[in-house]
mmCIF file of C-alpha atoms in Angstrom:
data_model
loop_
_atom_site.group_PDB
_atom_site.id
_atom_site.type_symbol
_atom_site.label_atom_id
_atom_site.label_comp_id
_atom_site.label_asym_id
_atom_site.label_seq_id
_atom_site.Cartn_x
_atom_site.Cartn_y
_atom_site.Cartn_z
ATOM 1 C CA MET A 87 -0.225 0.739 0.688
ATOM 2 C CA ALA A 88 3.464 2.310 0.384
ATOM 3 C CA ARG A 89 3.305 1.741 -2.670
ATOM 4 C CA CYS A 90 0.280 2.885 -4.055
ATOM 5 C CA LEU A 91 0.015 5.686 -2.116
ATOM 6 C CA GLN A 92 4.067 6.799 -4.128
ATOM 7 C CA LEU A 93 2.084 5.889 -7.761
ATOM 8 C CA ALA A 94 -0.998 7.802 -7.078
ATOM 9 C CA GLN A 95 1.755 10.799 -5.313
ATOM 10 C CA ASN A 96 2.766 10.913 -9.374
ATOM 11 C CA GLY A 97 -1.130 12.668 -9.904
ATOM 12 C CA LEU A 98 -0.824 15.213 -8.666
ATOM 13 C CA GLY A 99 -2.111 18.649 -10.057
ATOM 14 C CA THR A 100 -3.088 16.269 -13.376
ATOM 15 C CA THR A 101 -5.607 14.069 -12.087
ATOM 16 C CA TYR A 102 -8.990 16.682 -10.742
ATOM 17 C CA PRO A 103 -11.559 16.042 -11.137
ATOM 18 C CA ASN A 104 -10.197 13.273 -10.361
ATOM 19 C CA PRO A 105 -8.561 11.395 -6.659
ATOM 20 C CA LEU A 106 -5.152 10.344 -6.694
ATOM 21 C CA VAL A 107 -4.942 6.552 -7.354
ATOM 22 C CA GLY A 108 -2.304 4.688 -7.021
ATOM 23 C CA SER A 109 -2.385 0.104 -8.006
ATOM 24 C CA VAL A 110 0.511 -3.068 -7.008
ATOM 25 C CA ILE A 111 -0.406 -6.328 -8.275
ATOM 26 C CA VAL A 112 1.459 -8.433 -5.931
ATOM 27 C CA HIS A 113 1.813 -12.696 -7.416
ATOM 28 C CA ASN A 114 4.297 -14.675 -4.722
ATOM 29 C CA ASP A 115 5.255 -11.744 -3.036
ATOM 30 C CA GLN A 116 7.023 -10.072 -6.391
ATOM 31 C CA ILE A 117 5.039 -7.702 -8.022
ATOM 32 C CA ILE A 118 4.513 -7.994 -11.275
ATOM 33 C CA GLY A 119 2.010 -5.169 -12.386
ATOM 34 C CA GLU A 120 1.621 -1.255 -10.466
ATOM 35 C CA GLY A 121 -0.009 1.945 -12.429
ATOM 36 C CA TRP A 122 -1.124 5.114 -11.315
ATOM 37 C CA HIS A 123 -4.138 7.272 -12.980
ATOM 38 C CA TYR A 124 -3.130 10.153 -14.513
ATOM 39 C CA GLN A 125 -5.058 12.550 -15.109
ATOM 40 C CA ALA A 126 -9.568 12.910 -15.401
ATOM 41 C CA GLY A 127 -10.348 11.255 -19.330
ATOM 42 C CA SER A 128 -7.597 8.465 -18.863
ATOM 43 C CA ALA A 129 -7.392 4.568 -17.608
ATOM 44 C CA HIS A 130 -8.068 4.667 -13.833
ATOM 45 C CA ALA A 131 -5.037 3.669 -11.155
ATOM 46 C CA GLU A 132 -6.207 -0.112 -11.635
ATOM 47 C CA VAL A 133 -6.316 -0.648 -15.522
ATOM 48 C CA ASN A 134 -3.061 0.796 -15.519
ATOM 49 C CA ALA A 135 -1.724 -1.685 -13.129
ATOM 50 C CA ILE A 136 -3.387 -4.643 -14.575
ATOM 51 C CA ASN A 137 -2.266 -4.112 -18.555
ATOM 52 C CA ALA A 138 1.091 -3.783 -16.571
ATOM 53 C CA VAL A 139 1.159 -7.370 -16.068
ATOM 54 C CA ALA A 140 2.962 -9.081 -18.747
ATOM 55 C CA ASP A 141 1.682 -12.921 -17.969
ATOM 56 C CA GLN A 142 -2.180 -12.285 -17.399
ATOM 57 C CA SER A 143 -3.331 -15.560 -16.097
ATOM 58 C CA VAL A 144 -1.610 -15.011 -13.149
ATOM 59 C CA LEU A 145 -4.387 -12.929 -12.309
ATOM 60 C CA SER A 146 -6.762 -15.060 -11.128
ATOM 61 C CA GLU A 147 -3.715 -15.998 -8.343
ATOM 62 C CA ALA A 148 -2.360 -12.405 -7.640
ATOM 63 C CA THR A 149 -3.549 -9.851 -4.410
ATOM 64 C CA ILE A 150 -4.176 -5.874 -6.178
ATOM 65 C CA TYR A 151 -3.209 -3.469 -4.054
ATOM 66 C CA VAL A 152 -5.768 0.757 -3.595
ATOM 67 C CA SER A 153 -5.563 3.311 -2.470
ATOM 68 C CA LEU A 154 -8.845 4.297 -2.721
ATOM 69 C CA GLU A 155 -12.311 2.178 -3.193
ATOM 70 C CA PRO A 156 -12.645 0.541 -7.067
ATOM 71 C CA CYS A 157 -15.206 2.564 -8.782
ATOM 72 C CA SER A 158 -18.446 0.635 -9.447
ATOM 73 C CA HIS A 159 -20.260 3.147 -12.149
ATOM 74 C CA PHE A 160 -19.371 4.124 -15.744
ATOM 75 C CA GLY A 161 -18.365 7.762 -16.340
ATOM 76 C CA LYS A 162 -15.829 8.644 -18.825
ATOM 77 C CA THR A 163 -14.143 4.584 -18.019
ATOM 78 C CA PRO A 164 -15.858 1.805 -17.251
ATOM 79 C CA PRO A 165 -15.795 0.702 -13.799
ATOM 80 C CA CYS A 166 -12.698 -0.097 -12.067
ATOM 81 C CA ALA A 167 -14.797 -2.839 -9.655
ATOM 82 C CA ASP A 168 -15.729 -4.517 -13.444
ATOM 83 C CA LEU A 169 -12.413 -5.014 -14.431
ATOM 84 C CA ILE A 170 -11.854 -6.498 -11.238
ATOM 85 C CA ILE A 171 -14.152 -8.894 -10.944
ATOM 86 C CA ALA A 172 -13.813 -9.868 -15.475
ATOM 87 C CA ARG A 173 -9.560 -11.166 -14.708
ATOM 88 C CA GLY A 174 -9.874 -13.216 -12.119
ATOM 89 C CA ILE A 175 -8.773 -11.259 -9.993
ATOM 90 C CA LYS A 176 -10.067 -12.717 -6.505
ATOM 91 C CA HIS A 177 -8.168 -10.631 -3.220
ATOM 92 C CA VAL A 178 -8.533 -7.090 -3.352
ATOM 93 C CA VAL A 179 -6.537 -4.791 -0.992
ATOM 94 C CA ILE A 180 -8.571 -1.593 -0.080
ATOM 95 C CA GLY A 181 -6.932 1.424 1.604
ATOM 96 C CA THR A 182 -10.057 3.833 2.238
ATOM 97 C CA THR A 183 -13.657 3.939 0.581
ATOM 98 C CA ASP A 184 -14.241 6.277 -2.406
ATOM 99 C CA PRO A 185 -17.038 9.604 0.126
ATOM 100 C CA ASN A 186 -17.964 9.877 -3.767
ATOM 101 C CA PRO A 187 -21.972 9.279 -3.548
ATOM 102 C CA GLN A 188 -21.614 7.547 -6.653
ATOM 103 C CA VAL A 189 -19.179 4.885 -5.791
ATOM 104 C CA ALA A 190 -18.973 4.868 -1.331
ATOM 105 C CA GLY A 191 -18.980 1.612 -0.585
ATOM 106 C CA LYS A 192 -20.733 0.526 -3.944
ATOM 107 C CA GLY A 193 -17.567 -0.631 -5.212
ATOM 108 C CA ILE A 194 -16.804 -2.933 -1.749
ATOM 109 C CA GLN A 195 -20.095 -4.469 -1.824
ATOM 110 C CA LYS A 196 -19.644 -5.344 -5.523
ATOM 111 C CA LEU A 197 -16.546 -6.958 -5.241
ATOM 112 C CA ILE A 198 -17.593 -8.992 -2.450
ATOM 113 C CA ALA A 199 -20.848 -9.561 -4.387
ATOM 114 C CA ALA A 200 -18.430 -11.675 -6.812
ATOM 115 C CA GLY A 201 -16.367 -13.654 -3.606
ATOM 116 C CA CYS A 202 -13.440 -11.369 -4.280
ATOM 117 C CA ASP A 203 -12.176 -11.585 -0.996
ATOM 118 C CA VAL A 204 -11.711 -7.546 0.406
ATOM 119 C CA ARG A 205 -9.649 -6.317 3.092
ATOM 120 C CA LEU A 206 -10.166 -2.558 3.395
ATOM 121 C CA GLY A 207 -8.974 -0.333 5.723
ATOM 122 C CA ILE A 208 -4.959 -0.581 5.384
ATOM 123 C CA LEU A 209 -2.946 2.590 5.599
ATOM 124 C CA GLU A 210 -5.636 4.077 5.879
ATOM 125 C CA ASP A 211 -5.056 7.542 7.156
ATOM 126 C CA ALA A 212 -2.519 8.037 4.555
ATOM 127 C CA CYS A 213 -4.534 7.099 2.353
ATOM 128 C CA ARG A 214 -6.763 9.894 3.293
ATOM 129 C CA GLU A 215 -4.515 12.108 3.956
ATOM 130 C CA LEU A 216 -3.454 12.131 0.382
ATOM 131 C CA ASN A 217 -6.768 13.318 -1.109
ATOM 132 C CA LYS A 218 -7.153 15.237 1.451
ATOM 133 C CA ARG A 219 -8.120 17.435 -1.297
ATOM 134 C CA PHE A 220 -11.214 14.917 -2.453
ATOM 135 C CA PHE A 221 -12.489 14.120 0.375
ATOM 136 C CA THR A 222 -13.127 17.612 1.781
ATOM 137 C CA PHE A 223 -14.761 18.807 -1.765
ATOM 138 C CA GLN A 224 -16.875 15.320 -1.597
ATOM 139 C CA GLN A 225 -18.160 15.913 3.572
ATOM 140 C CA LYS A 226 -17.285 19.100 3.041
ATOM 141 C CA LYS A 227 -18.399 20.946 0.128
ATOM 142 C CA ARG A 228 -15.898 23.437 -0.704
ATOM 143 C CA PRO A 229 -12.398 23.634 -1.330
ATOM 144 C CA TYR A 230 -9.419 22.355 0.517
ATOM 145 C CA ILE A 231 -7.773 25.741 1.544
ATOM 146 C CA PHE A 232 -4.131 26.189 1.283
ATOM 147 C CA LEU A 233 -3.048 29.960 3.143
ATOM 148 C CA LYS A 234 -0.213 31.472 1.246
ATOM 149 C CA TRP A 235 2.025 34.543 2.289
ATOM 150 C CA ALA A 236 6.455 35.134 1.861
ATOM 151 C CA GLN A 237 7.431 37.705 5.042
ATOM 152 C CA THR A 238 10.149 39.608 6.407
ATOM 153 C CA GLN A 239 12.143 38.952 9.965
ATOM 154 C CA ASN A 240 10.339 41.199 11.610
ATOM 155 C CA GLY A 241 6.821 40.613 10.336
ATOM 156 C CA PHE A 242 5.930 42.478 7.000
ATOM 157 C CA ILE A 243 4.334 40.965 4.250
ATOM 158 C CA ALA A 244 5.227 44.209 1.824
ATOM 159 C CA PRO A 245 7.037 48.487 2.834
ATOM 160 C CA ALA A 246 4.598 50.223 4.203
ATOM 161 C CA GLU A 247 5.741 52.198 0.748
ATOM 162 C CA ARG A 248 7.459 51.795 -2.779
ATOM 163 C CA ASP A 249 8.483 53.731 -5.921
ATOM 164 C CA ASN A 250 6.736 51.933 -8.443
ATOM 165 C CA THR A 251 4.413 48.889 -9.536
ATOM 166 C CA ALA A 252 7.424 45.923 -9.788
ATOM 167 C CA PRO A 253 7.280 42.941 -6.878
ATOM 168 C CA VAL A 254 9.042 43.737 -3.669
ATOM 169 C CA TRP A 255 10.571 40.023 -2.997
ATOM 170 C CA ILE A 256 11.299 38.545 0.183
ATOM 171 C CA THR A 257 12.636 35.523 -0.287
ATOM 172 C CA SER A 258 14.350 34.015 -2.785
ATOM 173 C CA GLU A 259 14.283 31.978 -6.706
ATOM 174 C CA THR A 260 14.223 29.064 -5.511
ATOM 175 C CA THR A 261 11.705 29.644 -2.739
ATOM 176 C CA ARG A 262 10.108 31.015 -5.466
ATOM 177 C CA GLN A 263 10.239 28.509 -7.789
ATOM 178 C CA GLN A 264 8.455 26.263 -5.476
ATOM 179 C CA VAL A 265 6.057 27.837 -5.078
ATOM 180 C CA HIS A 266 5.756 27.892 -8.654
ATOM 181 C CA LYS A 267 5.850 24.197 -8.053
ATOM 182 C CA MET A 268 2.608 24.187 -6.046
ATOM 183 C CA ARG A 269 1.181 25.579 -7.799
ATOM 184 C CA ALA A 270 1.387 23.700 -10.486
ATOM 185 C CA GLU A 271 -0.565 21.773 -7.974
ATOM 186 C CA GLU A 272 -2.863 23.137 -6.448
ATOM 187 C CA GLN A 273 -6.856 23.860 -8.910
ATOM 188 C CA ALA A 274 -7.067 27.677 -8.007
ATOM 189 C CA ILE A 275 -5.199 30.601 -6.679
ATOM 190 C CA LEU A 276 -7.118 33.763 -5.075
ATOM 191 C CA VAL A 277 -6.035 37.374 -4.379
ATOM 192 C CA GLY A 278 -7.666 40.838 -4.104
ATOM 193 C CA THR A 279 -7.550 44.262 -5.864
ATOM 194 C CA HIS A 280 -4.068 46.210 -3.263
ATOM 195 C CA THR A 281 -2.060 42.706 -4.583
ATOM 196 C CA VAL A 282 -2.997 43.159 -8.129
ATOM 197 C CA LEU A 283 -2.758 46.827 -7.908
ATOM 198 C CA ALA A 284 0.210 46.691 -5.774
ATOM 199 C CA ASP A 285 2.183 43.040 -7.961
ATOM 200 C CA ASN A 286 0.608 43.619 -11.278
ATOM 201 C CA PRO A 287 0.929 39.522 -10.848
ATOM 202 C CA SER A 288 0.847 37.041 -13.837
ATOM 203 C CA LEU A 289 -0.377 33.788 -10.754
ATOM 204 C CA THR A 290 1.290 31.250 -12.786
ATOM 205 C CA THR A 291 3.314 28.787 -13.104
ATOM 206 C CA ARG A 292 6.930 29.698 -15.064
ATOM 207 C CA ASP A 293 9.182 28.882 -13.462
ATOM 208 C CA TRP A 294 7.353 25.462 -13.396
ATOM 209 C CA ALA A 295 6.256 23.113 -15.807
ATOM 210 C CA GLY A 296 2.863 22.117 -15.565
ATOM 211 C CA ASN A 297 -0.905 23.936 -15.081
ATOM 212 C CA SER A 298 -1.252 27.671 -14.437
ATOM 213 C CA PRO A 299 -4.494 27.244 -11.659
ATOM 214 C CA LEU A 300 -7.287 28.970 -11.768
ATOM 215 C CA ARG A 301 -6.786 33.042 -11.569
ATOM 216 C CA VAL A 302 -9.590 33.957 -8.428
ATOM 217 C CA VAL A 303 -9.448 38.588 -8.107
ATOM 218 C CA LEU A 304 -11.511 40.421 -5.624
ATOM 219 C CA ASP A 305 -12.348 43.164 -7.265
ATOM 220 C CA ARG A 306 -15.379 44.965 -5.982
ATOM 221 C CA THR A 307 -15.958 47.411 -7.960
ATOM 222 C CA LEU A 308 -14.093 46.734 -10.887
ATOM 223 C CA LYS A 309 -10.708 49.073 -10.001
ATOM 224 C CA ILE A 310 -8.183 46.828 -12.260
ATOM 225 C CA PRO A 311 -7.207 47.991 -14.838
ATOM 226 C CA LYS A 312 -8.083 45.157 -18.160
ATOM 227 C CA ASP A 313 -3.361 45.324 -18.731
ATOM 228 C CA ALA A 314 -3.181 43.933 -15.413
ATOM 229 C CA HIS A 315 -2.048 41.271 -15.960
ATOM 230 C CA VAL A 316 -4.588 38.395 -14.827
ATOM 231 C CA TYR A 317 -6.600 40.113 -17.839
ATOM 232 C CA ASN A 318 -4.008 38.555 -20.378
ATOM 233 C CA LYS A 319 -4.520 35.061 -22.044
ATOM 234 C CA ALA A 320 -2.128 32.752 -19.847
ATOM 235 C CA ALA A 321 -4.584 31.466 -18.070
ATOM 236 C CA LYS A 322 -8.617 31.273 -16.858
ATOM 237 C CA THR A 323 -9.383 33.623 -14.603
ATOM 238 C CA ILE A 324 -12.257 34.886 -12.755
ATOM 239 C CA ILE A 325 -13.209 38.113 -11.427
ATOM 240 C CA ILE A 326 -15.432 38.651 -7.831
ATOM 241 C CA THR A 327 -17.152 41.513 -7.408
ATOM 242 C CA GLU A 328 -20.749 43.303 -7.066
ATOM 243 C CA ARG A 329 -21.213 44.680 -10.406
ATOM 244 C CA VAL A 330 -22.571 42.533 -13.314
ATOM 245 C CA LYS A 331 -20.276 42.215 -15.588
ATOM 246 C CA ALA A 332 -20.710 39.872 -19.021
ATOM 247 C CA SER A 333 -18.296 37.344 -19.388
ATOM 248 C CA GLU A 334 -14.746 37.848 -22.147
ATOM 249 C CA ARG A 335 -12.432 35.931 -23.780
ATOM 250 C CA ASN A 336 -10.920 33.600 -21.353
ATOM 251 C CA ILE A 337 -12.261 36.421 -18.387
ATOM 252 C CA GLN A 338 -15.490 35.555 -16.163
ATOM 253 C CA PHE A 339 -16.421 38.023 -13.842
ATOM 254 C CA GLU A 340 -19.396 36.199 -10.845
ATOM 255 C CA THR A 341 -21.241 38.603 -8.706
ATOM 256 C CA ILE A 342 -21.300 38.154 -4.252
ATOM 257 C CA ASP A 343 -22.953 40.174 -1.653
ATOM 258 C CA PHE A 344 -19.413 41.894 -0.251
ATOM 259 C CA GLN A 345 -21.217 43.374 2.278
ATOM 260 C CA LYS A 346 -22.311 39.587 3.467
ATOM 261 C CA GLN A 347 -19.961 36.441 5.392
ATOM 262 C CA VAL A 348 -17.336 36.801 2.313
ATOM 263 C CA ALA A 349 -15.185 33.925 2.015
ATOM 264 C CA ALA A 350 -18.521 31.594 2.745
ATOM 265 C CA GLN A 351 -19.705 33.177 -0.631
ATOM 266 C CA ILE A 352 -16.385 32.929 -2.501
ATOM 267 C CA ILE A 353 -15.629 29.580 -0.994
ATOM 268 C CA ALA A 354 -19.954 27.820 -2.275
ATOM 269 C CA LEU A 355 -18.858 29.417 -6.461
ATOM 270 C CA LEU A 356 -15.592 27.781 -6.151
ATOM 271 C CA TYR A 357 -17.051 24.740 -4.706
ATOM 272 C CA GLN A 358 -20.017 25.035 -7.801
ATOM 273 C CA GLN A 359 -17.275 25.557 -9.989
ATOM 274 C CA ASN A 360 -16.194 22.328 -9.179
ATOM 275 C CA ILE A 361 -12.836 23.416 -7.772
ATOM 276 C CA GLN A 362 -11.070 20.790 -5.301
ATOM 277 C CA SER A 363 -8.412 23.103 -4.341
ATOM 278 C CA LEU A 364 -7.156 27.367 -3.865
ATOM 279 C CA ILE A 365 -4.229 28.560 -2.619
ATOM 280 C CA ILE A 366 -4.884 32.193 -0.773
ATOM 281 C CA GLU A 367 -1.804 34.332 -1.877
ATOM 282 C CA GLY A 368 -2.921 37.154 -0.304
ATOM 283 C CA GLY A 369 -2.320 40.163 1.457
ATOM 284 C CA THR A 370 -3.198 40.635 4.741
ATOM 285 C CA THR A 371 -6.413 41.389 4.477
ATOM 286 C CA THR A 372 -7.817 38.563 2.514
ATOM 287 C CA LEU A 373 -5.653 36.368 3.696
ATOM 288 C CA GLN A 374 -7.680 37.536 7.284
ATOM 289 C CA THR A 375 -10.748 37.317 5.630
ATOM 290 C CA PHE A 376 -10.584 33.779 5.391
ATOM 291 C CA ILE A 377 -8.701 33.402 8.422
ATOM 292 C CA ASP A 378 -11.695 34.772 10.562
ATOM 293 C CA ALA A 379 -14.306 33.361 9.470
ATOM 294 C CA ASN A 380 -12.589 29.231 10.119
ATOM 295 C CA LEU A 381 -11.773 28.818 6.222
ATOM 296 C CA TRP A 382 -8.860 27.211 6.290
ATOM 297 C CA ASP A 383 -7.425 24.380 6.386
ATOM 298 C CA GLU A 384 -3.104 24.554 6.320
ATOM 299 C CA ALA A 385 -1.219 28.033 6.120
ATOM 300 C CA PHE A 386 2.975 27.816 4.213
ATOM 301 C CA VAL A 387 4.843 30.330 6.138
ATOM 302 C CA TYR A 388 8.166 31.405 3.591
ATOM 303 C CA GLU A 389 10.375 33.682 5.964
ATOM 304 C CA GLY A 390 13.107 35.947 4.139
ATOM 305 C CA ASN A 391 16.231 37.073 4.858
ATOM 306 C CA THR A 392 14.868 40.613 5.073
ATOM 307 C CA THR A 393 13.963 42.740 6.877
ATOM 308 C CA PHE A 394 11.930 45.722 6.531
ATOM 309 C CA LYS A 395 11.412 49.500 9.031
ATOM 310 C CA ASP A 396 7.954 49.410 8.508
ATOM 311 C CA GLY A 397 4.685 48.504 6.395
ATOM 312 C CA ILE A 398 1.961 46.058 6.617
ATOM 313 C CA ALA A 399 1.734 43.479 8.832
ATOM 314 C CA ALA A 400 1.249 40.003 8.490
ATOM 315 C CA PRO A 401 -2.008 37.708 8.832
ATOM 316 C CA THR A 402 -2.272 36.862 12.885
ATOM 317 C CA PHE A 403 -3.461 32.728 13.564
ATOM 318 C CA GLN A 404 -3.270 29.959 15.484
ATOM 319 C CA GLY A 405 -2.401 26.758 13.687
ATOM 320 C CA MET A 406 -0.549 23.326 15.032
ATOM 321 C CA LEU A 407 2.983 23.919 13.754
ATOM 322 C CA THR A 408 3.561 20.508 11.577
ATOM 323 C CA THR A 409 7.062 21.180 9.645
ATOM 324 C CA THR A 410 10.055 23.459 9.050
ATOM 325 C CA LYS A 411 12.103 23.328 6.036
ATOM 326 C CA LYS A 412 15.097 25.483 5.271
ATOM 327 C CA TYR A 413 15.300 26.848 0.580
ATOM 328 C CA LYS A 414 18.234 28.083 1.317
ATOM 329 C CA THR A 415 18.165 31.874 3.202
ATOM 330 C CA ASP A 416 14.675 31.146 3.654
ATOM 331 C CA THR A 417 12.893 29.014 6.106
ATOM 332 C CA LEU A 418 9.354 27.242 5.139
ATOM 333 C CA THR A 419 6.635 26.402 8.405
ATOM 334 C CA THR A 420 3.510 25.187 7.608
ATOM 335 C CA TYR A 421 0.418 24.635 9.979
ATOM 336 C CA LYS A 422 -2.296 22.772 9.995
ATOM 337 C CA ASN A 423 -6.203 24.153 10.702
ATOM 338 C CA THR A 424 -7.292 21.842 14.205
ATOM 339 C CA SER A 425 -10.344 24.314 15.049
ATOM 340 C CA LEU A 426 -12.466 22.433 12.011
#
């Protein structure tokens, strides 16, 4: 099962809206086939693992391991439970059940009804953690939310004043590359009006291979100029505003009531858009809005090797410290929200 988790991780950023799944087939204590789900619409992990077995005749004597319950319904691909049964695999080991109501135990029931010996709950916590985005989306009806910001050693995320709209870098190029890797792994990224006006960010994965996330921009009164990078064609953008405006090209306008629970409205809107994960990059006002609403799951706080004499203070929050990692001169500290 540990190998299933390793394989599944390869699909991070490319399988949305599907979950990450890895599968391994074992015969006589030897791995004879393995696979993972590459992207939505392509073969599932179990199919790739079965197809990787050179001698299909031994499948009836083999055990298939899969990190998530095999599907039992027809989607873009046929049910994996049916394939396992058709190939005569009698022993099935599953990491965790699938929270999707279309599956949710039905795959397991189908396997048992066909005479398969099914074992469930192997490395279950790790299997659920792997698919924390998918589980949150299915069970809490919202995206999994990452807070992310960079701050100086004395706790500022931006200087008090600046001479132009060029970004003021707090962290190194190495750290910025890691941030772009994170963007490639998540579905959407959100910033507020002030961040766009101050930094004119692209919010793309220029420094890492992979898809750029959906850009979500808060612009209550549509004051961001049309020549801002968030309006370019590099990625799809949703502008959240209080003014009704027709969508154009890759720009979609959505309205909310900025007088009421802004964070909750945004999350509900993104759930309707089938967004499973969201990075909130700031600035402080936007980040604090989600913190105060208790709508966040993890916080990624980068501290650079620099200080500002004065500036905009970083958000304040409470979370459980989970990891600390060095990137040359910078430090990344991650936290989990334990109050959910």
